[in-house]
Amino acid sequence: MSKYKNSVFYRLILSYTLMTVILISLAGGYLYSRANELMIEEISKDSQQRLQAVKDYMENTMLSRFENHVQNISMSTGFASNSVNLNYLLDNSWQNNLSRIALFSKGMELYALTSEGVHNTTVYLINGNYAIDKTSFYMEPENSTDYAFIEQLNPDYHDRWITRQLSDGQQVLTYVLKLPYNQPSAKPKGYIYIDVTVDHLRESISQIVTSPHEKLYIFSKQEEIILTTGEVEQGDEEQVRKALASSAASDGVHTMTQGNAVFSHLNAQYSGLDWSYAVMRPINTFSLSSERFKSNIFVICGIVLVLGFVISYLFSKQFYMPMKKLIQMVRTYYMPNQQQMSGNEYAFIGNAFNVMGEKINHLQTSAKKIEMKNLVLGANLNLEHTGSFPEHTRFIAAYIYMHDGQTTQFQQQYELKPSGHMQEVVCLNAQEAALIYYVASDEDMHAEQQLANELAQFRTTHAGSISFSASIGTIVATSDEIPISYQYAQHAYRYRFIYGKEAIIAYSDITKLEATPYLIAFDQYVNALKAGELEHVNKFLDEFSCRLQSGNRQLEAIELSVLQLVSSLYQAVIDMQLQKIVPPSNLFDEMKKESLEETIQSVRSHSERIVAHVKETSSHAHTDIIMELKQYIDEHLHEDLSLNVLSERASLAPAYISTLFGEVMKESFTEYVTRSRLDKAAQLLQSEPRISVAEISALVGYRNPQYFHNKFKARFGITPVQYRNVSKKASGVQ
């Protein structure tokens, strides 16, 4: 019995029986719809009468009374005895007429008191450019809270009712008349308008619409609600708008059923109005007798039920035979285990498709990974997956380097994070991955920065479990150019040498860097090493590191400067014959450090060893004397310097001083003086642009500018003027 209940044949009979119940419901629904039609006809007749009564009251009583109010004011009725004629004010400015204006404003206030519902009455006079209402006089209309509406007044507003909202948020209906009144062809000299509160109209109409379930709406031509009566429930307005749109072309009273309510619509026929009246009445508020339909409903439902059982059996038998043949065919390709055998025939076929689907998904996933990897690496040969990229989309490729070799974990976590952009992670190997970032056409300006921010935020969120560094390529227009963007990202990744291995670097940032190499006098560093001056060595290395990390030079320029530094250290080692203490092979290994900071620190360590050796092997007495003479030379470069001058200061023979100077400084007296003067000149050329080359020549001790010119070019390879120009360009970039 259990096997029979799980069979398709049994369930087919049940499903077709359910269809029988549906047919019965349709038949019963038809009968009840006939009853509802009768009910709706009664509701429609009552709604049409109620709607016509509201229309007559609104147009022939309420609005007509307010229009007469405006016309009486425009004709200055009642003001003649006080010499306050509106036509007189139209032709004259407010100067010398303040008393007339005050009386006119007082008269409007009295009219407002006698006209219930009038919120305000305003007159704008064009010739005098001033406005009057029932409480105030505005010499400049801009001072009026109603200036925005006054500014819009034009002949098209003549004899019209307008819906608007006052500055205090109150909803009013405004009626406008052009002045002078009863002269339609005359050019307007002013306008008069009254404001009637919507709340007053609602209270008046509510006396006609007494049913708590009946809701009256008045719409403008733009289908904006002017007023409504009764409590508006959620969805009522939208329901009425749909019904209004379907009946807008009708001239008379139009009634239709909308949802669970009867909707009656009537267009206004009053001059100057573009309104529509609508009444909505729920069907369930009426109860009609429908007992005579019950017997017919039961008879028809019984007939349909019997017919449904017969059809269910015939359809089930007809459908089950092809199903049985299909199962026999599937068994030839798929043999399930004992657990998969449970269930009916559909379950068997479903298990077969699931197994085949899993195999297909596995193959598709593997193929997609290989295709995306080939795409990033530039081996895109009409790959199928690239055709699934969204249209009108640009791409950015980012290079991801995992410090712990966890690219699979990075891919899983990154794809789970919430993001407003489509992204795809491609694992290349255990430590390297590529990120393809989809960019909409309107996001080109900030796409690279957005990607950098997302990577930085992701790294912060997973700081304890995932460690990586990244670089970002350029935006490309097609998927075929993704390898180009990835190559740019790899090139940008080399700049981790400057910014550190934790940096996220964008290729667009490094393209802005200057390619001009730094002009650095490495002789100062070499001489400080030879002299054993650790303080000067550290000062030079600190300034060197700070200058290279300023971030305004390309990597090649930084590497060139580092190579020059290491070469200078190598030169000092050879000159001082310290190869046993610092092997040259160790020096050039400094270029293989991962960051600039580590490289500088290693050079500093070797420099300290050299300085320590120099101090150990030097005579302390001789060193002190030579250091004092060196300081004297540095302070008197602009004077004539010779061994005789130094001999007088140290009370030693000139020849002995020359020997001591060479032993301590590792260079002759003449070489040191020449190098110091030229280094001082180079410094002045950079820092003092207003001093001429001839003046600088004299400041460093050269009386002959031509001789200074030759010496400077022999040392630096360029003339003093060229050196100054190069320095200006370099400082401008910084």
CSV table of C-alpha atoms in Angstrom, one decimal, residues 319-333 345-346 348-350 352-353:
chain,number,residue,atom,x,y,z
A,319,PHE,CA,0.0,10.1,-18.8
A,320,TYR,CA,1.5,7.3,-16.8
A,321,MET,CA,2.4,5.0,-19.7
A,322,PRO,CA,5.0,7.3,-21.3
A,323,MET,CA,6.4,7.8,-17.8
A,324,LYS,CA,6.9,4.1,-17.3
A,325,LYS,CA,8.8,3.9,-20.6
A,326,LEU,CA,11.0,6.9,-19.6
A,327,ILE,CA,12.1,5.2,-16.4
A,328,GLN,CA,13.2,2.1,-18.2
A,329,MET,CA,15.4,4.2,-20.5
A,330,VAL,CA,17.0,6.1,-17.6
A,331,ARG,CA,17.9,2.8,-15.9
A,332,THR,CA,20.1,1.9,-18.8
A,333,TYR,CA,22.4,4.9,-17.9
A,345,GLU,CA,9.2,7.7,-10.2
A,346,TYR,CA,9.8,11.4,-10.2
A,348,PHE,CA,14.2,8.4,-9.3
A,349,ILE,CA,14.4,10.7,-12.4
A,350,GLY,CA,15.3,13.7,-10.2
A,352,ALA,CA,19.5,10.9,-12.0
A,353,PHE,CA,19.4,14.5,-13.2
